[in-house]
Amino acid sequence: MRNEETGGTPVINRCASLDRTTADRPLPRPAQRVPQHARLIRAEPGSTEPMPLELVRRDVAGDRPGVALMLRIRVLDAHTGTPVGGAVLDIRHRDATGDGEVRGAQVTGAEGYAEFRTVHPGREAGAPVAIHAEVHVGGYLAGGRSVTYAGPLFVPEQIAGQIDGQVAARAEDPSPDTGGVLHVVPRDRFDLKAGLLGSITVTIGE
């Protein structure tokens, strides 16, 4: 391609800059860490508290202070890998102060997704920052029989440690047998407190 075809800017041919012994070799790809699905396990019957219908809401935190966290969770069947629609996804966590608790629930859509607006959770002393999640399958909201799967969803310490200043940013994330670690990214990489986006896929039914 000539210079005039690119607005006067020369185009560098990558292969031309390599010798013949390396030009035909595939370039190495950076290693990518594929996030694992979180596994929620079946809860004991009777261990789930009843839920008032007013807690079925997308906005979990309301006007509570804290760093905004938009949370997207997908629920899949562990055996088939298919989305679980019509399940009640119930989340709760400490508020930003660590003294109170916020809770809310959504019904998953046809593709298994539910979304929440909340705040970055507060930390219990000496513990990782986590959101407790429960998935209720069956007539939970109507007071009927249902099966519940539960587990913790952890905020990566690289994020949590920078927000609350209690743990070094390089602290290792938990490796739980139940639950998993959220994928969290800042809306503004230069300012974590401008808001966070969190997502995870959970499996139930094992």
mmCIF file with all atom_site columns, C-alpha atoms in Angstrom:
data_model
loop_
_atom_site.group_PDB
_atom_site.id
_atom_site.type_symbol
_atom_site.label_atom_id
_atom_site.label_alt_id
_atom_site.label_comp_id
_atom_site.label_asym_id
_atom_site.label_entity_id
_atom_site.label_seq_id
_atom_site.pdbx_PDB_ins_code
_atom_site.Cartn_x
_atom_site.Cartn_y
_atom_site.Cartn_z
_atom_site.occupancy
_atom_site.B_iso_or_equiv
_atom_site.pdbx_formal_charge
_atom_site.auth_seq_id
_atom_site.auth_comp_id
_atom_site.auth_asym_id
_atom_site.auth_atom_id
_atom_site.pdbx_PDB_model_num
ATOM 1   C CA . MET A 1 1   ? 0.000   0.000   0.000  1.00 0.00 ? 1   MET A CA 1
ATOM 2   C CA . ARG A 1 2   ? 1.438   3.401   -1.003 1.00 0.00 ? 2   ARG A CA 1
ATOM 3   C CA . ASN A 1 3   ? 1.766   6.386   1.288  1.00 0.00 ? 3   ASN A CA 1
ATOM 4   C CA . GLU A 1 4   ? -0.839  8.401   -0.613 1.00 0.00 ? 4   GLU A CA 1
ATOM 5   C CA . GLU A 1 5   ? -3.430  5.710   0.107  1.00 0.00 ? 5   GLU A CA 1
ATOM 6   C CA . THR A 1 6   ? -3.014  6.111   3.854  1.00 0.00 ? 6   THR A CA 1
ATOM 7   C CA . GLY A 1 7   ? -2.991  9.882   4.156  1.00 0.00 ? 7   GLY A CA 1
ATOM 8   C CA . GLY A 1 8   ? 0.770   10.165  3.887  1.00 0.00 ? 8   GLY A CA 1
ATOM 9   C CA . THR A 1 9   ? 1.541   7.883   6.818  1.00 0.00 ? 9   THR A CA 1
ATOM 10  C CA . PRO A 1 10  ? 3.875   4.978   5.980  1.00 0.00 ? 10  PRO A CA 1
ATOM 11  C CA . VAL A 1 11  ? 2.528   1.534   6.737  1.00 0.00 ? 11  VAL A CA 1
ATOM 12  C CA . ILE A 1 12  ? 4.933   -0.805  8.526  1.00 0.00 ? 12  ILE A CA 1
ATOM 13  C CA . ASN A 1 13  ? 4.843   -4.351  7.270  1.00 0.00 ? 13  ASN A CA 1
ATOM 14  C CA . ARG A 1 14  ? 5.288   -6.570  10.354 1.00 0.00 ? 14  ARG A CA 1
ATOM 15  C CA . CYS A 1 15  ? 6.766   -9.489  8.405  1.00 0.00 ? 15  CYS A CA 1
ATOM 16  C CA . ALA A 1 16  ? 9.282   -7.240  6.705  1.00 0.00 ? 16  ALA A CA 1
ATOM 17  C CA . SER A 1 17  ? 10.697  -6.319  10.091 1.00 0.00 ? 17  SER A CA 1
ATOM 18  C CA . LEU A 1 18  ? 11.299  -9.992  10.972 1.00 0.00 ? 18  LEU A CA 1
ATOM 19  C CA . ASP A 1 19  ? 13.968  -12.276 9.614  1.00 0.00 ? 19  ASP A CA 1
ATOM 20  C CA . ARG A 1 20  ? 13.028  -15.314 7.567  1.00 0.00 ? 20  ARG A CA 1
ATOM 21  C CA . THR A 1 21  ? 13.386  -17.723 10.475 1.00 0.00 ? 21  THR A CA 1
ATOM 22  C CA . THR A 1 22  ? 10.753  -15.952 12.573 1.00 0.00 ? 22  THR A CA 1
ATOM 23  C CA . ALA A 1 23  ? 8.397   -14.484 9.985  1.00 0.00 ? 23  ALA A CA 1
ATOM 24  C CA . ASP A 1 24  ? 6.591   -17.777 9.457  1.00 0.00 ? 24  ASP A CA 1
ATOM 25  C CA . ARG A 1 25  ? 6.253   -18.601 13.122 1.00 0.00 ? 25  ARG A CA 1
ATOM 26  C CA . PRO A 1 26  ? 2.951   -17.825 14.883 1.00 0.00 ? 26  PRO A CA 1
ATOM 27  C CA . LEU A 1 27  ? 3.292   -14.990 17.360 1.00 0.00 ? 27  LEU A CA 1
ATOM 28  C CA . PRO A 1 28  ? 2.777   -16.050 20.997 1.00 0.00 ? 28  PRO A CA 1
ATOM 29  C CA . ARG A 1 29  ? -0.589  -15.246 22.499 1.00 0.00 ? 29  ARG A CA 1
ATOM 30  C CA . PRO A 1 30  ? -0.860  -13.763 25.982 1.00 0.00 ? 30  PRO A CA 1
ATOM 31  C CA . ALA A 1 31  ? -2.179  -16.169 28.554 1.00 0.00 ? 31  ALA A CA 1
ATOM 32  C CA . GLN A 1 32  ? -5.815  -15.530 29.382 1.00 0.00 ? 32  GLN A CA 1
ATOM 33  C CA . ARG A 1 33  ? -7.446  -16.499 32.626 1.00 0.00 ? 33  ARG A CA 1
ATOM 34  C CA . VAL A 1 34  ? -10.871 -17.918 31.883 1.00 0.00 ? 34  VAL A CA 1
ATOM 35  C CA . PRO A 1 35  ? -13.171 -17.245 34.832 1.00 0.00 ? 35  PRO A CA 1
ATOM 36  C CA . GLN A 1 36  ? -14.719 -20.335 36.344 1.00 0.00 ? 36  GLN A CA 1
ATOM 37  C CA . HIS A 1 37  ? -18.422 -20.530 37.067 1.00 0.00 ? 37  HIS A CA 1
ATOM 38  C CA . ALA A 1 38  ? -19.362 -20.171 40.713 1.00 0.00 ? 38  ALA A CA 1
ATOM 39  C CA . ARG A 1 39  ? -20.976 -23.258 42.197 1.00 0.00 ? 39  ARG A CA 1
ATOM 40  C CA . LEU A 1 40  ? -23.924 -22.819 44.535 1.00 0.00 ? 40  LEU A CA 1
ATOM 41  C CA . ILE A 1 41  ? -24.810 -25.845 46.634 1.00 0.00 ? 41  ILE A CA 1
ATOM 42  C CA . ARG A 1 42  ? -28.175 -27.000 47.868 1.00 0.00 ? 42  ARG A CA 1
ATOM 43  C CA . ALA A 1 43  ? -29.146 -25.459 51.195 1.00 0.00 ? 43  ALA A CA 1
ATOM 44  C CA . GLU A 1 44  ? -30.681 -27.423 54.019 1.00 0.00 ? 44  GLU A CA 1
ATOM 45  C CA . PRO A 1 45  ? -34.509 -27.319 54.073 1.00 0.00 ? 45  PRO A CA 1
ATOM 46  C CA . GLY A 1 46  ? -35.775 -24.650 56.427 1.00 0.00 ? 46  GLY A CA 1
ATOM 47  C CA . SER A 1 47  ? -32.505 -22.680 56.417 1.00 0.00 ? 47  SER A CA 1
ATOM 48  C CA . THR A 1 48  ? -33.930 -19.908 54.212 1.00 0.00 ? 48  THR A CA 1
ATOM 49  C CA . GLU A 1 49  ? -35.749 -16.954 55.694 1.00 0.00 ? 49  GLU A CA 1
ATOM 50  C CA . PRO A 1 50  ? -39.082 -15.856 54.199 1.00 0.00 ? 50  PRO A CA 1
ATOM 51  C CA . MET A 1 51  ? -38.819 -12.870 51.875 1.00 0.00 ? 51  MET A CA 1
ATOM 52  C CA . PRO A 1 52  ? -41.215 -9.902  51.990 1.00 0.00 ? 52  PRO A CA 1
ATOM 53  C CA . LEU A 1 53  ? -42.375 -9.088  48.463 1.00 0.00 ? 53  LEU A CA 1
ATOM 54  C CA . GLU A 1 54  ? -41.137 -5.501  48.795 1.00 0.00 ? 54  GLU A CA 1
ATOM 55  C CA . LEU A 1 55  ? -37.584 -6.871  48.694 1.00 0.00 ? 55  LEU A CA 1
ATOM 56  C CA . VAL A 1 56  ? -38.095 -7.981  45.091 1.00 0.00 ? 56  VAL A CA 1
ATOM 57  C CA . ARG A 1 57  ? -36.332 -5.002  43.580 1.00 0.00 ? 57  ARG A CA 1
ATOM 58  C CA . ARG A 1 58  ? -33.459 -4.083  41.306 1.00 0.00 ? 58  ARG A CA 1
ATOM 59  C CA . ASP A 1 59  ? -32.251 -1.195  43.452 1.00 0.00 ? 59  ASP A CA 1
ATOM 60  C CA . VAL A 1 60  ? -30.880 -2.933  46.541 1.00 0.00 ? 60  VAL A CA 1
ATOM 61  C CA . ALA A 1 61  ? -28.926 -0.131  48.211 1.00 0.00 ? 61  ALA A CA 1
ATOM 62  C CA . GLY A 1 62  ? -31.362 2.733   47.745 1.00 0.00 ? 62  GLY A CA 1
ATOM 63  C CA . ASP A 1 63  ? -29.853 5.969   49.088 1.00 0.00 ? 63  ASP A CA 1
ATOM 64  C CA . ARG A 1 64  ? -27.215 4.271   51.236 1.00 0.00 ? 64  ARG A CA 1
ATOM 65  C CA . PRO A 1 65  ? -23.723 5.756   50.873 1.00 0.00 ? 65  PRO A CA 1
ATOM 66  C CA . GLY A 1 66  ? -20.904 3.848   49.205 1.00 0.00 ? 66  GLY A CA 1
ATOM 67  C CA . VAL A 1 67  ? -19.258 3.101   45.884 1.00 0.00 ? 67  VAL A CA 1
ATOM 68  C CA . ALA A 1 68  ? -21.951 2.192   43.364 1.00 0.00 ? 68  ALA A CA 1
ATOM 69  C CA . LEU A 1 69  ? -21.853 -1.415  42.135 1.00 0.00 ? 69  LEU A CA 1
ATOM 70  C CA . MET A 1 70  ? -23.894 -2.629  39.171 1.00 0.00 ? 70  MET A CA 1
ATOM 71  C CA . LEU A 1 71  ? -24.130 -6.396  39.543 1.00 0.00 ? 71  LEU A CA 1
ATOM 72  C CA . ARG A 1 72  ? -25.111 -8.870  36.819 1.00 0.00 ? 72  ARG A CA 1
ATOM 73  C CA . ILE A 1 73  ? -25.529 -12.538 37.689 1.00 0.00 ? 73  ILE A CA 1
ATOM 74  C CA . ARG A 1 74  ? -26.417 -15.407 35.359 1.00 0.00 ? 74  ARG A CA 1
ATOM 75  C CA . VAL A 1 75  ? -27.820 -18.702 36.586 1.00 0.00 ? 75  VAL A CA 1
ATOM 76  C CA . LEU A 1 76  ? -27.146 -21.921 34.648 1.00 0.00 ? 76  LEU A CA 1
ATOM 77  C CA . ASP A 1 77  ? -28.140 -25.523 35.199 1.00 0.00 ? 77  ASP A CA 1
ATOM 78  C CA . ALA A 1 78  ? -24.994 -27.399 36.281 1.00 0.00 ? 78  ALA A CA 1
ATOM 79  C CA . HIS A 1 79  ? -25.967 -30.560 34.373 1.00 0.00 ? 79  HIS A CA 1
ATOM 80  C CA . THR A 1 80  ? -27.091 -29.129 31.039 1.00 0.00 ? 80  THR A CA 1
ATOM 81  C CA . GLY A 1 81  ? -25.445 -25.699 30.960 1.00 0.00 ? 81  GLY A CA 1
ATOM 82  C CA . THR A 1 82  ? -28.778 -24.144 29.993 1.00 0.00 ? 82  THR A CA 1
ATOM 83  C CA . PRO A 1 83  ? -30.086 -20.879 31.491 1.00 0.00 ? 83  PRO A CA 1
ATOM 84  C CA . VAL A 1 84  ? -32.395 -21.127 34.492 1.00 0.00 ? 84  VAL A CA 1
ATOM 85  C CA . GLY A 1 85  ? -35.248 -18.677 33.959 1.00 0.00 ? 85  GLY A CA 1
ATOM 86  C CA . GLY A 1 86  ? -37.974 -17.893 36.482 1.00 0.00 ? 86  GLY A CA 1
ATOM 87  C CA . ALA A 1 87  ? -35.759 -18.524 39.519 1.00 0.00 ? 87  ALA A CA 1
ATOM 88  C CA . VAL A 1 88  ? -35.614 -16.068 42.416 1.00 0.00 ? 88  VAL A CA 1
ATOM 89  C CA . LEU A 1 89  ? -32.073 -14.716 42.848 1.00 0.00 ? 89  LEU A CA 1
ATOM 90  C CA . ASP A 1 90  ? -31.736 -13.374 46.382 1.00 0.00 ? 90  ASP A CA 1
ATOM 91  C CA . ILE A 1 91  ? -28.634 -11.372 47.412 1.00 0.00 ? 91  ILE A CA 1
ATOM 92  C CA . ARG A 1 92  ? -27.558 -9.773  50.670 1.00 0.00 ? 92  ARG A CA 1
ATOM 93  C CA . HIS A 1 93  ? -24.410 -8.163  51.992 1.00 0.00 ? 93  HIS A CA 1
ATOM 94  C CA . ARG A 1 94  ? -23.111 -5.688  54.546 1.00 0.00 ? 94  ARG A CA 1
ATOM 95  C CA . ASP A 1 95  ? -23.581 -2.042  53.680 1.00 0.00 ? 95  ASP A CA 1
ATOM 96  C CA . ALA A 1 96  ? -20.574 0.184   53.090 1.00 0.00 ? 96  ALA A CA 1
ATOM 97  C CA . THR A 1 97  ? -20.259 1.013   56.794 1.00 0.00 ? 97  THR A CA 1
ATOM 98  C CA . GLY A 1 98  ? -20.146 -2.679  57.713 1.00 0.00 ? 98  GLY A CA 1
ATOM 99  C CA . ASP A 1 99  ? -22.804 -2.162  60.383 1.00 0.00 ? 99  ASP A CA 1
ATOM 100 C CA . GLY A 1 100 ? -26.010 -2.805  58.448 1.00 0.00 ? 100 GLY A CA 1
ATOM 101 C CA . GLU A 1 101 ? -27.212 -5.206  55.758 1.00 0.00 ? 101 GLU A CA 1
ATOM 102 C CA . VAL A 1 102 ? -28.852 -4.724  52.384 1.00 0.00 ? 102 VAL A CA 1
ATOM 103 C CA . ARG A 1 103 ? -30.963 -7.339  50.650 1.00 0.00 ? 103 ARG A CA 1
ATOM 104 C CA . GLY A 1 104 ? -32.889 -7.646  47.430 1.00 0.00 ? 104 GLY A CA 1
ATOM 105 C CA . ALA A 1 105 ? -34.121 -10.174 44.895 1.00 0.00 ? 105 ALA A CA 1
ATOM 106 C CA . GLN A 1 106 ? -34.904 -10.459 41.210 1.00 0.00 ? 106 GLN A CA 1
ATOM 107 C CA . VAL A 1 107 ? -36.555 -13.125 39.085 1.00 0.00 ? 107 VAL A CA 1
ATOM 108 C CA . THR A 1 108 ? -34.167 -14.388 36.411 1.00 0.00 ? 108 THR A CA 1
ATOM 109 C CA . GLY A 1 109 ? -35.131 -13.833 32.785 1.00 0.00 ? 109 GLY A CA 1
ATOM 110 C CA . ALA A 1 110 ? -35.325 -16.406 30.004 1.00 0.00 ? 110 ALA A CA 1
ATOM 111 C CA . GLU A 1 111 ? -31.530 -16.316 29.562 1.00 0.00 ? 111 GLU A CA 1
ATOM 112 C CA . GLY A 1 112 ? -30.922 -16.711 33.290 1.00 0.00 ? 112 GLY A CA 1
ATOM 113 C CA . TYR A 1 113 ? -29.847 -13.128 34.007 1.00 0.00 ? 113 TYR A CA 1
ATOM 114 C CA . ALA A 1 114 ? -30.703 -10.856 36.919 1.00 0.00 ? 114 ALA A CA 1
ATOM 115 C CA . GLU A 1 115 ? -29.280 -7.395  37.562 1.00 0.00 ? 115 GLU A CA 1
ATOM 116 C CA . PHE A 1 116 ? -28.945 -5.323  40.718 1.00 0.00 ? 116 PHE A CA 1
ATOM 117 C CA . ARG A 1 117 ? -27.880 -1.831  41.669 1.00 0.00 ? 117 ARG A CA 1
ATOM 118 C CA . THR A 1 118 ? -26.112 -1.847  45.003 1.00 0.00 ? 118 THR A CA 1
ATOM 119 C CA . VAL A 1 119 ? -22.932 -0.550  46.682 1.00 0.00 ? 119 VAL A CA 1
ATOM 120 C CA . HIS A 1 120 ? -19.538 -2.120  47.296 1.00 0.00 ? 120 HIS A CA 1
ATOM 121 C CA . PRO A 1 121 ? -20.058 -4.281  50.401 1.00 0.00 ? 121 PRO A CA 1
ATOM 122 C CA . GLY A 1 122 ? -18.538 -3.469  53.749 1.00 0.00 ? 122 GLY A CA 1
ATOM 123 C CA . ARG A 1 123 ? -16.037 -5.883  55.221 1.00 0.00 ? 123 ARG A CA 1
ATOM 124 C CA . GLU A 1 124 ? -16.504 -8.058  58.262 1.00 0.00 ? 124 GLU A CA 1
ATOM 125 C CA . ALA A 1 125 ? -13.361 -7.815  60.383 1.00 0.00 ? 125 ALA A CA 1
ATOM 126 C CA . GLY A 1 126 ? -10.728 -10.277 59.182 1.00 0.00 ? 126 GLY A CA 1
ATOM 127 C CA . ALA A 1 127 ? -12.891 -11.659 56.365 1.00 0.00 ? 127 ALA A CA 1
ATOM 128 C CA . PRO A 1 128 ? -12.987 -11.218 52.586 1.00 0.00 ? 128 PRO A CA 1
ATOM 129 C CA . VAL A 1 129 ? -15.589 -8.873  51.104 1.00 0.00 ? 129 VAL A CA 1
ATOM 130 C CA . ALA A 1 130 ? -18.514 -10.966 49.909 1.00 0.00 ? 130 ALA A CA 1
ATOM 131 C CA . ILE A 1 131 ? -22.111 -10.992 48.732 1.00 0.00 ? 131 ILE A CA 1
ATOM 132 C CA . HIS A 1 132 ? -24.241 -13.920 49.853 1.00 0.00 ? 132 HIS A CA 1
ATOM 133 C CA . ALA A 1 133 ? -26.365 -15.305 47.016 1.00 0.00 ? 133 ALA A CA 1
ATOM 134 C CA . GLU A 1 134 ? -29.294 -17.701 47.086 1.00 0.00 ? 134 GLU A CA 1
ATOM 135 C CA . VAL A 1 135 ? -31.179 -19.104 44.104 1.00 0.00 ? 135 VAL A CA 1
ATOM 136 C CA . HIS A 1 136 ? -34.686 -20.334 44.851 1.00 0.00 ? 136 HIS A CA 1
ATOM 137 C CA . VAL A 1 137 ? -36.254 -22.675 42.311 1.00 0.00 ? 137 VAL A CA 1
ATOM 138 C CA . GLY A 1 138 ? -39.969 -23.363 42.713 1.00 0.00 ? 138 GLY A CA 1
ATOM 139 C CA . GLY A 1 139 ? -42.820 -21.445 44.313 1.00 0.00 ? 139 GLY A CA 1
ATOM 140 C CA . TYR A 1 140 ? -40.670 -19.455 46.725 1.00 0.00 ? 140 TYR A CA 1
ATOM 141 C CA . LEU A 1 141 ? -42.377 -16.062 46.443 1.00 0.00 ? 141 LEU A CA 1
ATOM 142 C CA . ALA A 1 142 ? -45.813 -17.642 46.590 1.00 0.00 ? 142 ALA A CA 1
ATOM 143 C CA . GLY A 1 143 ? -44.938 -19.522 49.770 1.00 0.00 ? 143 GLY A CA 1
ATOM 144 C CA . GLY A 1 144 ? -44.871 -22.869 47.989 1.00 0.00 ? 144 GLY A CA 1
ATOM 145 C CA . ARG A 1 145 ? -42.265 -25.597 47.997 1.00 0.00 ? 145 ARG A CA 1
ATOM 146 C CA . SER A 1 146 ? -38.902 -24.561 46.612 1.00 0.00 ? 146 SER A CA 1
ATOM 147 C CA . VAL A 1 147 ? -35.318 -25.732 46.440 1.00 0.00 ? 147 VAL A CA 1
ATOM 148 C CA . THR A 1 148 ? -32.572 -23.297 47.429 1.00 0.00 ? 148 THR A CA 1
ATOM 149 C CA . TYR A 1 149 ? -28.926 -23.169 46.338 1.00 0.00 ? 149 TYR A CA 1
ATOM 150 C CA . ALA A 1 150 ? -26.551 -20.831 48.147 1.00 0.00 ? 150 ALA A CA 1
ATOM 151 C CA . GLY A 1 151 ? -22.970 -19.592 48.337 1.00 0.00 ? 151 GLY A CA 1
ATOM 152 C CA . PRO A 1 152 ? -20.754 -16.505 48.716 1.00 0.00 ? 152 PRO A CA 1
ATOM 153 C CA . LEU A 1 153 ? -19.652 -14.298 45.826 1.00 0.00 ? 153 LEU A CA 1
ATOM 154 C CA . PHE A 1 154 ? -16.365 -12.580 46.690 1.00 0.00 ? 154 PHE A CA 1
ATOM 155 C CA . VAL A 1 155 ? -15.140 -9.182  45.520 1.00 0.00 ? 155 VAL A CA 1
ATOM 156 C CA . PRO A 1 156 ? -11.527 -9.470  44.230 1.00 0.00 ? 156 PRO A CA 1
ATOM 157 C CA . GLU A 1 157 ? -9.093  -8.218  46.854 1.00 0.00 ? 157 GLU A CA 1
ATOM 158 C CA . GLN A 1 158 ? -7.347  -6.045  44.261 1.00 0.00 ? 158 GLN A CA 1
ATOM 159 C CA . ILE A 1 159 ? -10.573 -4.001  44.140 1.00 0.00 ? 159 ILE A CA 1
ATOM 160 C CA . ALA A 1 160 ? -11.791 -4.376  47.719 1.00 0.00 ? 160 ALA A CA 1
ATOM 161 C CA . GLY A 1 161 ? -8.422  -3.586  49.251 1.00 0.00 ? 161 GLY A CA 1
ATOM 162 C CA . GLN A 1 162 ? -8.138  -0.317  47.351 1.00 0.00 ? 162 GLN A CA 1
ATOM 163 C CA . ILE A 1 163 ? -11.640 0.778   48.306 1.00 0.00 ? 163 ILE A CA 1
ATOM 164 C CA . ASP A 1 164 ? -11.593 0.023   52.027 1.00 0.00 ? 164 ASP A CA 1
ATOM 165 C CA . GLY A 1 165 ? -7.823  0.227   52.554 1.00 0.00 ? 165 GLY A CA 1
ATOM 166 C CA . GLN A 1 166 ? -7.898  -2.736  54.952 1.00 0.00 ? 166 GLN A CA 1
ATOM 167 C CA . VAL A 1 167 ? -6.081  -5.306  52.821 1.00 0.00 ? 167 VAL A CA 1
ATOM 168 C CA . ALA A 1 168 ? -3.113  -4.910  50.511 1.00 0.00 ? 168 ALA A CA 1
ATOM 169 C CA . ALA A 1 169 ? -4.085  -4.638  46.855 1.00 0.00 ? 169 ALA A CA 1
ATOM 170 C CA . ARG A 1 170 ? -1.986  -7.732  46.069 1.00 0.00 ? 170 ARG A CA 1
ATOM 171 C CA . ALA A 1 171 ? -3.740  -9.981  48.584 1.00 0.00 ? 171 ALA A CA 1
ATOM 172 C CA . GLU A 1 172 ? -4.852  -13.311 47.144 1.00 0.00 ? 172 GLU A CA 1
ATOM 173 C CA . ASP A 1 173 ? -8.492  -13.946 46.354 1.00 0.00 ? 173 ASP A CA 1
ATOM 174 C CA . PRO A 1 174 ? -10.335 -16.730 48.204 1.00 0.00 ? 174 PRO A CA 1
ATOM 175 C CA . SER A 1 175 ? -10.574 -20.150 46.546 1.00 0.00 ? 175 SER A CA 1
ATOM 176 C CA . PRO A 1 176 ? -13.885 -21.357 47.952 1.00 0.00 ? 176 PRO A CA 1
ATOM 177 C CA . ASP A 1 177 ? -15.402 -24.793 47.432 1.00 0.00 ? 177 ASP A CA 1
ATOM 178 C CA . THR A 1 178 ? -18.779 -23.087 47.229 1.00 0.00 ? 178 THR A CA 1
ATOM 179 C CA . GLY A 1 179 ? -19.481 -19.796 45.499 1.00 0.00 ? 179 GLY A CA 1
ATOM 180 C CA . GLY A 1 180 ? -16.842 -17.926 43.538 1.00 0.00 ? 180 GLY A CA 1
ATOM 181 C CA . VAL A 1 181 ? -15.048 -14.653 42.822 1.00 0.00 ? 181 VAL A CA 1
ATOM 182 C CA . LEU A 1 182 ? -16.847 -11.876 40.968 1.00 0.00 ? 182 LEU A CA 1
ATOM 183 C CA . HIS A 1 183 ? -15.398 -10.293 37.843 1.00 0.00 ? 183 HIS A CA 1
ATOM 184 C CA . VAL A 1 184 ? -15.285 -6.599  38.793 1.00 0.00 ? 184 VAL A CA 1
ATOM 185 C CA . VAL A 1 185 ? -14.079 -3.692  36.667 1.00 0.00 ? 185 VAL A CA 1
ATOM 186 C CA . PRO A 1 186 ? -14.169 0.050   37.411 1.00 0.00 ? 186 PRO A CA 1
ATOM 187 C CA . ARG A 1 187 ? -16.227 2.408   35.294 1.00 0.00 ? 187 ARG A CA 1
ATOM 188 C CA . ASP A 1 188 ? -13.221 4.733   35.385 1.00 0.00 ? 188 ASP A CA 1
ATOM 189 C CA . ARG A 1 189 ? -9.869  2.987   35.746 1.00 0.00 ? 189 ARG A CA 1
ATOM 190 C CA . PHE A 1 190 ? -8.375  6.132   37.261 1.00 0.00 ? 190 PHE A CA 1
ATOM 191 C CA . ASP A 1 191 ? -11.060 6.452   39.933 1.00 0.00 ? 191 ASP A CA 1
ATOM 192 C CA . LEU A 1 192 ? -12.487 3.283   41.493 1.00 0.00 ? 192 LEU A CA 1
ATOM 193 C CA . LYS A 1 193 ? -14.965 5.300   43.524 1.00 0.00 ? 193 LYS A CA 1
ATOM 194 C CA . ALA A 1 194 ? -16.682 6.455   40.327 1.00 0.00 ? 194 ALA A CA 1
ATOM 195 C CA . GLY A 1 195 ? -18.471 3.098   40.285 1.00 0.00 ? 195 GLY A CA 1
ATOM 196 C CA . LEU A 1 196 ? -17.942 -0.596  39.611 1.00 0.00 ? 196 LEU A CA 1
ATOM 197 C CA . LEU A 1 197 ? -19.385 -3.200  37.250 1.00 0.00 ? 197 LEU A CA 1
ATOM 198 C CA . GLY A 1 198 ? -19.542 -6.756  38.579 1.00 0.00 ? 198 GLY A CA 1
ATOM 199 C CA . SER A 1 199 ? -20.594 -9.991  36.890 1.00 0.00 ? 199 SER A CA 1
ATOM 200 C CA . ILE A 1 200 ? -20.527 -13.728 37.464 1.00 0.00 ? 200 ILE A CA 1
ATOM 201 C CA . THR A 1 201 ? -22.149 -16.941 36.261 1.00 0.00 ? 201 THR A CA 1
ATOM 202 C CA . VAL A 1 202 ? -23.387 -19.377 38.880 1.00 0.00 ? 202 VAL A CA 1
ATOM 203 C CA . THR A 1 203 ? -24.436 -23.001 38.436 1.00 0.00 ? 203 THR A CA 1
ATOM 204 C CA . ILE A 1 204 ? -27.071 -24.869 40.414 1.00 0.00 ? 204 ILE A CA 1
ATOM 205 C CA . GLY A 1 205 ? -28.428 -28.386 40.485 1.00 0.00 ? 205 GLY A CA 1
ATOM 206 C CA . GLU A 1 206 ? -25.349 -30.467 41.279 1.00 0.00 ? 206 GLU A CA 1
#
